[in-house]
PDB file of C-alpha atoms in Angstrom:
ATOM      1  CA  MET B   1       0.000   0.000   0.000  1.00 50.00           C
ATOM      2  CA  LYS B   2       2.827   2.348   0.866  1.00 52.00           C
ATOM      3  CA  THR B   3       4.483   1.600  -2.465  1.00 55.00           C
ATOM      4  CA  PHE B   4       1.239   2.350  -4.362  1.00 50.00           C
ATOM      5  CA  THR B   5       0.714   5.579  -2.425  1.00 55.00           C
ATOM      6  CA  THR B   6       4.267   6.637  -3.121  1.00 54.00           C
ATOM      7  CA  PHE B   7       3.789   5.866  -6.828  1.00 51.00           C
ATOM      8  CA  VAL B   8       0.590   7.934  -7.029  1.00 51.00           C
ATOM      9  CA  ALA B   9       2.211  10.843  -5.218  1.00 52.00           C
ATOM     10  CA  ALA B  10       5.200  10.729  -7.536  1.00 53.00           C
ATOM     11  CA  PHE B  11       2.914  10.624 -10.587  1.00 52.00           C
ATOM     12  CA  LEU B  12       0.877  13.605  -9.388  1.00 54.00           C
ATOM     13  CA  LEU B  13       4.043  15.580  -8.768  1.00 53.00           C
ATOM     14  CA  ALA B  14       5.559  14.628 -12.114  1.00 52.00           C
ATOM     15  CA  ALA B  15       2.477  15.325 -14.241  1.00 51.00           C
ATOM     16  CA  PRO B  16       2.491  19.133 -13.852  1.00 54.00           C
ATOM     17  CA  PHE B  17       6.261  19.128 -14.401  1.00 52.00           C
ATOM     18  CA  ALA B  18       5.927  17.126 -17.622  1.00 47.00           C
ATOM     19  CA  HIS B  19       3.141  19.439 -18.764  1.00 49.00           C
ATOM     20  CA  ALA B  20       5.311  22.464 -18.049  1.00 52.00           C
ATOM     21  CA  GLN B  21       8.139  20.879 -20.015  1.00 66.00           C
ATOM     22  CA  ASP B  22       5.919  20.629 -23.130  1.00 79.00           C
ATOM     23  CA  PRO B  23       5.455  24.191 -24.445  1.00 77.00           C
ATOM     24  CA  ALA B  24       2.952  22.977 -27.028  1.00 80.00           C
ATOM     25  CA  ALA B  25       0.563  21.501 -24.464  1.00 88.00           C
ATOM     26  CA  SER B  26      -1.096  24.844 -23.699  1.00 88.00           C
ATOM     27  CA  PHE B  27      -0.339  26.507 -27.035  1.00 94.00           C
ATOM     28  CA  PRO B  28      -1.995  28.781 -27.993  1.00 95.00           C
ATOM     29  CA  SER B  29      -3.227  30.478 -24.848  1.00 94.00           C
ATOM     30  CA  ARG B  30      -3.409  34.013 -26.253  1.00 96.00           C
ATOM     31  CA  THR B  31      -3.531  35.964 -29.523  1.00 97.00           C
ATOM     32  CA  ILE B  32      -1.330  34.860 -32.418  1.00 97.00           C
ATOM     33  CA  ARG B  33      -0.234  37.443 -34.951  1.00 97.00           C
ATOM     34  CA  ILE B  34       0.573  36.668 -38.599  1.00 97.00           C
ATOM     35  CA  PHE B  35       2.539  39.417 -40.306  1.00 94.00           C
ATOM     36  CA  GLY B  36       1.425  39.795 -43.921  1.00 85.00           C
ATOM     37  CA  GLN B  37       2.930  41.689 -46.819  1.00 77.00           C
ATOM     38  CA  GLY B  38       0.620  44.474 -47.975  1.00 74.00           C
ATOM     39  CA  THR B  39      -3.159  44.665 -48.346  1.00 76.00           C
ATOM     40  CA  GLY B  40      -4.376  43.180 -51.637  1.00 72.00           C
ATOM     41  CA  SER B  41      -1.352  40.927 -52.060  1.00 76.00           C
ATOM     42  CA  THR B  42      -1.433  37.153 -52.247  1.00 81.00           C
ATOM     43  CA  ALA B  43       0.542  36.985 -48.995  1.00 85.00           C
ATOM     44  CA  ASP B  44      -2.138  39.090 -47.313  1.00 88.00           C
ATOM     45  CA  TYR B  45      -4.959  36.893 -48.644  1.00 90.00           C
ATOM     46  CA  LEU B  46      -3.270  33.660 -47.557  1.00 93.00           C
ATOM     47  CA  SER B  47      -2.469  35.125 -44.145  1.00 95.00           C
ATOM     48  CA  ARG B  48      -6.101  36.089 -43.579  1.00 96.00           C
ATOM     49  CA  TYR B  49      -7.424  32.737 -44.760  1.00 97.00           C
ATOM     50  CA  VAL B  50      -5.122  30.773 -42.458  1.00 97.00           C
ATOM     51  CA  ALA B  51      -5.797  33.168 -39.574  1.00 97.00           C
ATOM     52  CA  GLN B  52      -9.561  32.752 -39.889  1.00 97.00           C
ATOM     53  CA  LYS B  53      -9.334  28.969 -39.974  1.00 98.00           C
ATOM     54  CA  LEU B  54      -6.934  28.781 -37.030  1.00 97.00           C
ATOM     55  CA  THR B  55      -9.177  31.069 -34.980  1.00 97.00           C
ATOM     56  CA  GLY B  56     -12.059  28.688 -35.607  1.00 96.00           C
ATOM     57  CA  ARG B  57     -10.009  25.623 -34.673  1.00 95.00           C
ATOM     58  CA  TRP B  58      -8.374  27.013 -31.551  1.00 94.00           C
ATOM     59  CA  GLY B  59     -10.851  29.533 -30.185  1.00 93.00           C
ATOM     60  CA  GLN B  60      -7.973  31.977 -29.786  1.00 95.00           C
ATOM     61  CA  PRO B  61      -7.720  35.130 -31.903  1.00 97.00           C
ATOM     62  CA  VAL B  62      -5.318  34.887 -34.839  1.00 97.00           C
ATOM     63  CA  ILE B  63      -4.958  38.329 -36.388  1.00 96.00           C
ATOM     64  CA  VAL B  64      -3.149  39.602 -39.467  1.00 96.00           C
ATOM     65  CA  ASP B  65      -0.798  42.577 -39.377  1.00 93.00           C
ATOM     66  CA  SER B  66      -0.006  43.485 -42.993  1.00 86.00           C
ATOM     67  CA  ARG B  67       2.805  45.949 -43.565  1.00 82.00           C
ATOM     68  CA  ALA B  68       3.823  47.018 -47.071  1.00 73.00           C
ATOM     69  CA  GLY B  69       7.127  48.413 -48.281  1.00 67.00           C
ATOM     70  CA  ALA B  70      10.825  47.551 -48.338  1.00 75.00           C
ATOM     71  CA  GLY B  71      10.151  44.322 -50.198  1.00 74.00           C
ATOM     72  CA  GLY B  72       8.522  42.687 -47.189  1.00 84.00           C
ATOM     73  CA  THR B  73      11.590  43.105 -44.983  1.00 89.00           C
ATOM     74  CA  ILE B  74       9.811  45.299 -42.406  1.00 90.00           C
ATOM     75  CA  PRO B  75       7.339  42.679 -41.077  1.00 93.00           C
ATOM     76  CA  THR B  76       9.943  39.939 -41.544  1.00 95.00           C
ATOM     77  CA  ASP B  77      12.380  41.793 -39.314  1.00 96.00           C
ATOM     78  CA  VAL B  78       9.670  42.293 -36.681  1.00 96.00           C
ATOM     79  CA  VAL B  79       9.155  38.534 -36.465  1.00 97.00           C
ATOM     80  CA  ALA B  80      12.893  37.799 -36.497  1.00 97.00           C
ATOM     81  CA  LYS B  81      13.197  39.910 -33.336  1.00 97.00           C
ATOM     82  CA  SER B  82      10.054  38.549 -31.636  1.00 97.00           C
ATOM     83  CA  PRO B  83      10.105  36.147 -28.695  1.00 97.00           C
ATOM     84  CA  PRO B  84      10.591  32.559 -29.933  1.00 97.00           C
ATOM     85  CA  ASP B  85       7.263  31.255 -28.670  1.00 97.00           C
ATOM     86  CA  GLY B  86       5.148  30.790 -31.806  1.00 97.00           C
ATOM     87  CA  TYR B  87       2.886  33.768 -31.224  1.00 98.00           C
ATOM     88  CA  ASN B  88       4.394  35.853 -34.030  1.00 98.00           C
ATOM     89  CA  LEU B  89       4.642  34.401 -37.549  1.00 98.00           C
ATOM     90  CA  VAL B  90       5.475  35.918 -40.911  1.00 97.00           C
ATOM     91  CA  MET B  91       4.139  34.963 -44.337  1.00 96.00           C
ATOM     92  CA  GLY B  92       7.472  34.852 -46.121  1.00 95.00           C
ATOM     93  CA  HIS B  93       8.082  34.823 -49.856  1.00 92.00           C
ATOM     94  CA  ILE B  94      10.861  35.450 -52.341  1.00 91.00           C
ATOM     95  CA  GLY B  95      11.147  39.169 -51.548  1.00 88.00           C
ATOM     96  CA  PRO B  96      12.179  39.191 -47.885  1.00 92.00           C
ATOM     97  CA  MET B  97      13.563  35.640 -47.763  1.00 95.00           C
ATOM     98  CA  VAL B  98      15.654  35.573 -50.973  1.00 95.00           C
ATOM     99  CA  SER B  99      15.994  38.839 -52.919  1.00 91.00           C
ATOM    100  CA  ALA B 100      16.605  40.941 -49.802  1.00 92.00           C
ATOM    101  CA  VAL B 101      19.857  39.089 -49.118  1.00 93.00           C
ATOM    102  CA  THR B 102      21.359  40.755 -52.205  1.00 92.00           C
ATOM    103  CA  LEU B 103      19.352  43.984 -52.274  1.00 89.00           C
ATOM    104  CA  TYR B 104      20.188  44.820 -48.668  1.00 90.00           C
ATOM    105  CA  ALA B 105      23.536  43.038 -48.548  1.00 87.00           C
ATOM    106  CA  ASN B 106      25.108  45.666 -46.304  1.00 87.00           C
ATOM    107  CA  ASN B 107      22.255  46.303 -43.905  1.00 90.00           C
ATOM    108  CA  LEU B 108      19.696  43.479 -43.925  1.00 94.00           C
ATOM    109  CA  PRO B 109      18.844  43.198 -40.207  1.00 95.00           C
ATOM    110  CA  TYR B 110      18.124  39.454 -40.290  1.00 97.00           C
ATOM    111  CA  ASP B 111      19.336  36.252 -41.926  1.00 97.00           C
ATOM    112  CA  PRO B 112      16.503  34.305 -43.640  1.00 97.00           C
ATOM    113  CA  VAL B 113      18.085  30.955 -42.791  1.00 97.00           C
ATOM    114  CA  ARG B 114      19.658  31.580 -39.379  1.00 97.00           C
ATOM    115  CA  ASP B 115      16.957  33.765 -37.797  1.00 98.00           C
ATOM    116  CA  PHE B 116      13.821  31.724 -38.543  1.00 98.00           C
ATOM    117  CA  GLU B 117      12.218  28.361 -37.931  1.00 98.00           C
ATOM    118  CA  PRO B 118      10.332  27.285 -41.077  1.00 98.00           C
ATOM    119  CA  VAL B 119       6.812  26.109 -40.248  1.00 98.00           C
ATOM    120  CA  THR B 120       5.220  25.074 -43.553  1.00 98.00           C
ATOM    121  CA  MET B 121       4.879  26.060 -47.169  1.00 98.00           C
ATOM    122  CA  VAL B 122       1.401  27.520 -47.620  1.00 98.00           C
ATOM    123  CA  GLY B 123       0.919  28.090 -51.331  1.00 95.00           C
ATOM    124  CA  GLN B 124       2.666  28.086 -54.678  1.00 93.00           C
ATOM    125  CA  GLY B 125       1.703  29.563 -57.996  1.00 91.00           C
ATOM    126  CA  VAL B 126       2.717  31.633 -60.981  1.00 92.00           C
ATOM    127  CA  VAL B 127       2.571  35.229 -62.094  1.00 91.00           C
ATOM    128  CA  VAL B 128       0.510  36.392 -65.045  1.00 94.00           C
ATOM    129  CA  LEU B 129       1.706  38.773 -67.730  1.00 96.00           C
ATOM    130  CA  VAL B 130      -1.125  41.322 -67.789  1.00 97.00           C
ATOM    131  CA  THR B 131      -1.611  44.456 -69.861  1.00 96.00           C
ATOM    132  CA  HIS B 132      -3.929  47.433 -69.867  1.00 95.00           C
ATOM    133  CA  PRO B 133      -6.861  46.682 -72.214  1.00 93.00           C
ATOM    134  CA  ALA B 134      -6.038  49.752 -74.314  1.00 93.00           C
ATOM    135  CA  LEU B 135      -2.843  48.118 -75.553  1.00 95.00           C
ATOM    136  CA  PRO B 136      -3.515  46.846 -79.101  1.00 96.00           C
ATOM    137  CA  VAL B 137      -2.303  43.309 -78.358  1.00 96.00           C
ATOM    138  CA  ASN B 138      -4.085  40.038 -77.635  1.00 95.00           C
ATOM    139  CA  THR B 139      -1.224  37.549 -77.414  1.00 96.00           C
ATOM    140  CA  ALA B 140       2.221  37.451 -75.838  1.00 96.00           C
ATOM    141  CA  ARG B 141       3.851  37.416 -79.284  1.00 96.00           C
ATOM    142  CA  GLU B 142       1.930  40.541 -80.274  1.00 97.00           C
ATOM    143  CA  PHE B 143       2.922  42.193 -77.015  1.00 97.00           C
ATOM    144  CA  ILE B 144       6.623  41.429 -77.469  1.00 96.00           C
ATOM    145  CA  ALA B 145       6.564  42.847 -81.004  1.00 96.00           C
ATOM    146  CA  TYR B 146       4.631  45.918 -79.850  1.00 97.00           C
ATOM    147  CA  ALA B 147       6.961  46.504 -76.874  1.00 96.00           C
ATOM    148  CA  LYS B 148      10.045  46.258 -79.068  1.00 96.00           C
ATOM    149  CA  ASP B 149       8.544  48.716 -81.519  1.00 95.00           C
ATOM    150  CA  LYS B 150       7.565  51.225 -78.831  1.00 94.00           C
ATOM    151  CA  GLY B 151      10.759  50.843 -76.839  1.00 92.00           C
ATOM    152  CA  ASN B 152       9.480  52.686 -73.776  1.00 88.00           C
ATOM    153  CA  LEU B 153       6.744  50.601 -72.145  1.00 94.00           C
ATOM    154  CA  ALA B 154       6.810  50.438 -68.363  1.00 96.00           C
ATOM    155  CA  TYR B 155       5.882  47.551 -66.086  1.00 97.00           C
ATOM    156  CA  SER B 156       4.914  47.672 -62.436  1.00 96.00           C
ATOM    157  CA  SER B 157       5.990  45.303 -59.696  1.00 91.00           C
ATOM    158  CA  ALA B 158       5.309  44.707 -56.023  1.00 84.00           C
ATOM    159  CA  GLY B 159       8.754  46.120 -55.253  1.00 82.00           C
ATOM    160  CA  ASN B 160      12.377  45.546 -56.118  1.00 84.00           C
ATOM    161  CA  GLY B 161      13.276  41.893 -55.834  1.00 84.00           C
ATOM    162  CA  SER B 162       9.659  40.695 -55.761  1.00 84.00           C
ATOM    163  CA  THR B 163       8.576  37.806 -57.975  1.00 87.00           C
ATOM    164  CA  SER B 164       6.801  40.293 -60.232  1.00 89.00           C
ATOM    165  CA  HIS B 165      10.051  42.236 -60.619  1.00 90.00           C
ATOM    166  CA  LEU B 166      12.162  39.144 -61.261  1.00 91.00           C
ATOM    167  CA  ALA B 167       9.592  37.885 -63.784  1.00 93.00           C
ATOM    168  CA  GLY B 168       9.843  41.169 -65.678  1.00 93.00           C
ATOM    169  CA  GLU B 169      13.610  41.008 -65.762  1.00 90.00           C
ATOM    170  CA  LEU B 170      13.449  37.382 -66.861  1.00 90.00           C
ATOM    171  CA  LEU B 171      11.090  38.312 -69.715  1.00 93.00           C
ATOM    172  CA  LYS B 172      13.507  41.038 -70.799  1.00 92.00           C
ATOM    173  CA  LYS B 173      16.360  38.563 -70.720  1.00 89.00           C
ATOM    174  CA  VAL B 174      14.697  35.797 -72.750  1.00 91.00           C
ATOM    175  CA  THR B 175      12.935  38.048 -75.303  1.00 94.00           C
ATOM    176  CA  GLY B 176      14.968  41.246 -75.483  1.00 93.00           C
ATOM    177  CA  VAL B 177      11.989  43.539 -74.827  1.00 94.00           C
ATOM    178  CA  PRO B 178      13.151  46.954 -73.491  1.00 94.00           C
ATOM    179  CA  LEU B 179      10.709  47.312 -70.590  1.00 94.00           C
ATOM    180  CA  GLN B 180      11.208  49.956 -67.906  1.00 94.00           C
ATOM    181  CA  HIS B 181      10.672  48.835 -64.307  1.00 94.00           C
ATOM    182  CA  VAL B 182       8.529  50.877 -61.888  1.00 95.00           C
ATOM    183  CA  PRO B 183       8.427  49.418 -58.348  1.00 91.00           C
ATOM    184  CA  TYR B 184       5.439  49.881 -56.035  1.00 89.00           C
ATOM    185  CA  LYS B 185       4.911  49.119 -52.353  1.00 80.00           C
ATOM    186  CA  SER B 186       2.722  46.052 -52.901  1.00 81.00           C
ATOM    187  CA  ALA B 187       1.070  43.901 -55.549  1.00 83.00           C
ATOM    188  CA  GLY B 188      -2.180  45.772 -55.005  1.00 85.00           C
ATOM    189  CA  PHE B 189      -0.525  49.085 -55.871  1.00 90.00           C
ATOM    190  CA  ALA B 190       1.164  47.474 -58.882  1.00 93.00           C
ATOM    191  CA  LEU B 191      -2.243  46.363 -60.174  1.00 95.00           C
ATOM    192  CA  THR B 192      -3.731  49.813 -59.598  1.00 95.00           C
ATOM    193  CA  ALA B 193      -0.905  51.299 -61.664  1.00 96.00           C
ATOM    194  CA  VAL B 194      -1.996  49.186 -64.647  1.00 96.00           C
ATOM    195  CA  LEU B 195      -5.679  49.980 -64.134  1.00 96.00           C
ATOM    196  CA  THR B 196      -5.026  53.732 -64.070  1.00 95.00           C
ATOM    197  CA  GLY B 197      -2.641  53.624 -67.025  1.00 94.00           C
ATOM    198  CA  GLU B 198       0.422  54.731 -65.056  1.00 96.00           C
ATOM    199  CA  VAL B 199       2.122  51.684 -66.572  1.00 96.00           C
ATOM    200  CA  GLN B 200       1.075  49.438 -69.430  1.00 95.00           C
ATOM    201  CA  VAL B 201       1.981  46.005 -68.124  1.00 96.00           C
ATOM    202  CA  SER B 202       2.654  44.017 -64.950  1.00 97.00           C
ATOM    203  CA  PHE B 203       3.403  40.523 -63.679  1.00 95.00           C
ATOM    204  CA  LEU B 204       0.889  39.638 -60.979  1.00 91.00           C
ATOM    205  CA  SER B 205      -0.398  36.568 -59.229  1.00 85.00           C
ATOM    206  CA  PRO B 206      -3.750  35.295 -60.537  1.00 84.00           C
ATOM    207  CA  LEU B 207      -5.089  36.026 -57.045  1.00 78.00           C
ATOM    208  CA  THR B 208      -4.140  39.707 -57.146  1.00 84.00           C
ATOM    209  CA  ALA B 209      -5.481  40.159 -60.677  1.00 87.00           C
ATOM    210  CA  HIS B 210      -8.481  37.813 -60.324  1.00 82.00           C
ATOM    211  CA  GLY B 211     -11.291  40.344 -59.993  1.00 87.00           C
ATOM    212  CA  GLN B 212      -9.947  42.700 -62.654  1.00 92.00           C
ATOM    213  CA  LEU B 213      -9.353  39.828 -65.089  1.00 89.00           C
ATOM    214  CA  LYS B 214     -12.968  38.711 -64.695  1.00 88.00           C
ATOM    215  CA  ALA B 215     -14.164  42.283 -65.195  1.00 91.00           C
ATOM    216  CA  GLY B 216     -12.050  42.662 -68.344  1.00 92.00           C
ATOM    217  CA  LYS B 217     -10.108  45.585 -66.902  1.00 95.00           C
ATOM    218  CA  VAL B 218      -6.773  43.888 -67.605  1.00 95.00           C
ATOM    219  CA  LYS B 219      -5.774  41.326 -70.234  1.00 95.00           C
ATOM    220  CA  ALA B 220      -3.887  38.124 -69.374  1.00 95.00           C
ATOM    221  CA  LEU B 221      -1.364  36.983 -71.982  1.00 96.00           C
ATOM    222  CA  ALA B 222       0.616  34.179 -70.309  1.00 96.00           C
ATOM    223  CA  VAL B 223       1.597  32.588 -66.997  1.00 94.00           C
ATOM    224  CA  SER B 224       5.208  32.250 -65.887  1.00 93.00           C
ATOM    225  CA  SER B 225       5.572  28.499 -66.360  1.00 92.00           C
ATOM    226  CA  SER B 226       6.133  25.935 -69.082  1.00 91.00           C
ATOM    227  CA  VAL B 227       2.693  24.370 -68.525  1.00 92.00           C
ATOM    228  CA  ARG B 228      -0.702  25.835 -67.772  1.00 92.00           C
ATOM    229  CA  PHE B 229      -1.425  26.494 -64.118  1.00 91.00           C
ATOM    230  CA  PRO B 230      -4.482  24.620 -62.726  1.00 89.00           C
ATOM    231  CA  GLY B 231      -5.609  27.743 -60.916  1.00 84.00           C
ATOM    232  CA  ALA B 232      -5.760  29.713 -64.183  1.00 86.00           C
ATOM    233  CA  PRO B 233      -6.444  27.068 -66.852  1.00 89.00           C
ATOM    234  CA  ASP B 234      -7.646  29.555 -69.483  1.00 89.00           C
ATOM    235  CA  ILE B 235      -4.355  31.456 -69.592  1.00 93.00           C
ATOM    236  CA  PRO B 236      -1.641  30.049 -71.904  1.00 95.00           C
ATOM    237  CA  SER B 237       1.646  28.889 -70.444  1.00 95.00           C
ATOM    238  CA  ALA B 238       4.733  30.892 -71.359  1.00 95.00           C
ATOM    239  CA  THR B 239       5.849  28.051 -73.630  1.00 94.00           C
ATOM    240  CA  GLU B 240       2.485  27.989 -75.440  1.00 95.00           C
ATOM    241  CA  ALA B 241       2.662  31.759 -75.762  1.00 94.00           C
ATOM    242  CA  GLY B 242       6.067  31.531 -77.438  1.00 93.00           C
ATOM    243  CA  ILE B 243       8.228  32.646 -74.498  1.00 94.00           C
ATOM    244  CA  GLN B 244      10.846  29.977 -73.891  1.00 90.00           C
ATOM    245  CA  GLY B 245      12.668  29.983 -70.547  1.00 89.00           C
ATOM    246  CA  MET B 246      10.027  31.998 -68.691  1.00 91.00           C
ATOM    247  CA  GLU B 247       9.825  30.116 -65.384  1.00 88.00           C
ATOM    248  CA  ALA B 248       9.180  32.130 -62.213  1.00 89.00           C
ATOM    249  CA  LYS B 249       7.282  30.584 -59.318  1.00 88.00           C
ATOM    250  CA  LEU B 250       5.361  32.400 -56.621  1.00 89.00           C
ATOM    251  CA  TRP B 251       5.635  30.804 -53.196  1.00 94.00           C
ATOM    252  CA  PHE B 252       4.504  31.637 -49.682  1.00 95.00           C
ATOM    253  CA  GLY B 253       5.492  29.995 -46.419  1.00 98.00           C
ATOM    254  CA  LEU B 254       5.032  30.639 -42.718  1.00 98.00           C
ATOM    255  CA  PHE B 255       8.062  31.223 -40.503  1.00 98.00           C
ATOM    256  CA  ALA B 256       8.516  31.597 -36.748  1.00 98.00           C
ATOM    257  CA  PRO B 257      11.488  33.183 -34.969  1.00 98.00           C
ATOM    258  CA  ALA B 258      14.597  31.046 -34.566  1.00 98.00           C
ATOM    259  CA  LYS B 259      14.679  28.893 -31.418  1.00 98.00           C
ATOM    260  CA  THR B 260      10.910  28.542 -31.282  1.00 98.00           C
ATOM    261  CA  PRO B 261      10.423  25.181 -29.523  1.00 97.00           C
ATOM    262  CA  ARG B 262      10.226  22.270 -31.935  1.00 97.00           C
ATOM    263  CA  ALA B 263       7.004  21.062 -30.310  1.00 97.00           C
ATOM    264  CA  VAL B 264       5.321  24.412 -31.020  1.00 97.00           C
ATOM    265  CA  VAL B 265       6.592  24.475 -34.605  1.00 98.00           C
ATOM    266  CA  MET B 266       5.261  20.977 -35.212  1.00 98.00           C
ATOM    267  CA  LYS B 267       1.882  21.808 -33.658  1.00 97.00           C
ATOM    268  CA  LEU B 268       1.589  24.789 -35.990  1.00 98.00           C
ATOM    269  CA  ASN B 269       2.715  22.614 -38.890  1.00 98.00           C
ATOM    270  CA  ARG B 270       0.092  19.945 -38.165  1.00 98.00           C
ATOM    271  CA  GLU B 271      -2.786  22.369 -37.610  1.00 97.00           C
ATOM    272  CA  ILE B 272      -2.014  24.528 -40.654  1.00 98.00           C
ATOM    273  CA  GLY B 273      -1.301  21.437 -42.741  1.00 98.00           C
ATOM    274  CA  ASP B 274      -4.757  20.062 -41.897  1.00 98.00           C
ATOM    275  CA  ILE B 275      -6.291  23.341 -43.060  1.00 98.00           C
ATOM    276  CA  LEU B 276      -4.304  23.363 -46.315  1.00 98.00           C
ATOM    277  CA  ARG B 277      -5.066  19.726 -47.138  1.00 98.00           C
ATOM    278  CA  ALA B 278      -8.815  20.252 -46.769  1.00 98.00           C
ATOM    279  CA  THR B 279     -10.713  19.997 -50.051  1.00 97.00           C
ATOM    280  CA  GLU B 280     -12.419  23.320 -49.339  1.00 97.00           C
ATOM    281  CA  THR B 281      -9.052  25.078 -49.014  1.00 97.00           C
ATOM    282  CA  GLN B 282      -7.583  23.480 -52.110  1.00 96.00           C
ATOM    283  CA  GLU B 283     -10.595  24.429 -54.222  1.00 94.00           C
ATOM    284  CA  THR B 284     -10.752  27.948 -52.772  1.00 93.00           C
ATOM    285  CA  PHE B 285      -7.066  28.601 -53.372  1.00 92.00           C
ATOM    286  CA  LEU B 286      -7.166  27.306 -56.953  1.00 89.00           C
ATOM    287  CA  LYS B 287     -10.120  29.552 -57.754  1.00 83.00           C
ATOM    288  CA  GLN B 288      -7.942  32.437 -56.626  1.00 77.00           C
ATOM    289  CA  GLY B 289      -4.977  31.271 -58.684  1.00 78.00           C
ATOM    290  CA  VAL B 290      -2.706  29.651 -56.115  1.00 87.00           C
ATOM    291  CA  ALA B 291      -2.220  26.006 -55.109  1.00 93.00           C
ATOM    292  CA  ALA B 292      -2.220  24.941 -51.451  1.00 96.00           C
ATOM    293  CA  ALA B 293       1.159  23.353 -50.767  1.00 96.00           C
ATOM    294  CA  PRO B 294       1.591  22.068 -47.201  1.00 97.00           C
ATOM    295  CA  GLY B 295       4.871  20.413 -46.301  1.00 98.00           C
ATOM    296  CA  SER B 296       7.361  19.795 -43.533  1.00 98.00           C
ATOM    297  CA  PRO B 297       9.476  22.511 -41.909  1.00 98.00           C
ATOM    298  CA  GLU B 298      12.552  20.867 -43.442  1.00 98.00           C
ATOM    299  CA  GLU B 299      11.082  21.041 -46.938  1.00 98.00           C
ATOM    300  CA  LEU B 300      10.402  24.755 -46.576  1.00 98.00           C
ATOM    301  CA  GLY B 301      13.919  25.349 -45.264  1.00 98.00           C
ATOM    302  CA  ASP B 302      15.408  23.438 -48.214  1.00 98.00           C
ATOM    303  CA  TRP B 303      13.237  25.437 -50.616  1.00 97.00           C
ATOM    304  CA  VAL B 304      14.510  28.765 -49.271  1.00 97.00           C
ATOM    305  CA  ARG B 305      18.114  27.623 -49.671  1.00 97.00           C
ATOM    306  CA  SER B 306      17.458  26.425 -53.242  1.00 95.00           C
ATOM    307  CA  GLU B 307      15.788  29.733 -54.168  1.00 94.00           C
ATOM    308  CA  LEU B 308      18.758  31.629 -52.733  1.00 95.00           C
ATOM    309  CA  ALA B 309      21.086  29.555 -54.885  1.00 94.00           C
ATOM    310  CA  ARG B 310      18.974  30.100 -58.019  1.00 87.00           C
ATOM    311  CA  TRP B 311      18.091  33.785 -57.844  1.00 88.00           C
ATOM    312  CA  THR B 312      21.051  35.425 -56.105  1.00 91.00           C
ATOM    313  CA  PRO B 313      23.332  35.216 -59.202  1.00 87.00           C
ATOM    314  CA  ILE B 314      20.510  36.531 -61.414  1.00 83.00           C
ATOM    315  CA  ILE B 315      19.798  39.476 -59.124  1.00 87.00           C
ATOM    316  CA  GLN B 316      23.485  40.306 -58.952  1.00 87.00           C
ATOM    317  CA  ALA B 317      23.912  40.029 -62.728  1.00 83.00           C
ATOM    318  CA  THR B 318      20.972  42.315 -63.516  1.00 78.00           C
ATOM    319  CA  GLY B 319      22.111  44.937 -61.029  1.00 78.00           C
ATOM    320  CA  ILE B 320      18.769  45.117 -59.219  1.00 76.00           C
ATOM    321  CA  LYS B 321      18.909  47.650 -56.386  1.00 73.00           C
ATOM    322  CA  ALA B 322      16.747  48.186 -53.312  1.00 70.00           C
ATOM    323  CA  ASP B 323      13.870  50.690 -53.417  1.00 59.00           C
TER     324      ASP B 323
END
């Protein structure tokens, strides 16, 4: 009897200690904040979608704090310097996690590999070559010929080093079109620039351009891949459109500060992964022009390193500078 009593007492004493040792057991117990990348952008949309679903699952507020400008480095830096507890996440993409390494080589306040714990890839997609409807072109070939003849067309982007910027530079490289780059603070502003006629062309995610494409206020000529994208099946691939070598992928992933406990990272990964694998999410994302793409933290970390290896030489060779 004494042995049993001793065992029970030891178990009762150990249980709270074991619970305290598992930081994921009570996570989340307060508001989580996801830092987005500018209202109207794909990163902002994905952040809000995930936040809404997590709020419903957990009963804890998950709010989105979208901050435009500086290629997404501002909100990314905020999260890099946040407590490593899982309550502050950033929706990273090529701008702050890849291009910024070169653009802000002398003063980038964080390291995209060292200062973050990857959580999961959220979505992947393409950018669409869109033009103002007043341009007398209906195909990519017609646009390239027209742009070469004019010699002074301008294209908007979501900022220096963004996927939309890199796609424009890639188009220039593979076709020789003399486009002039005009950076904006976000994808939403880049779209507005086309709608108002400030620029004649842009490279935007199907999500950003979705409503205006349906309304006929911009024309879609091609997507930045060798095959058609399932989320925009009516738009020709770059290869179909006659643009060889035009491959630029949009991607978005969630990151926590470095040293966030592994148990918390994996809980976030499982919960968000369940949301992304749901049929409703997959169908919703595709209708907006992006594919849900859940994966392991290691896969996201490997992806960032591969994108750094691919794009850093290109950015350096083209002489892209920060805003």
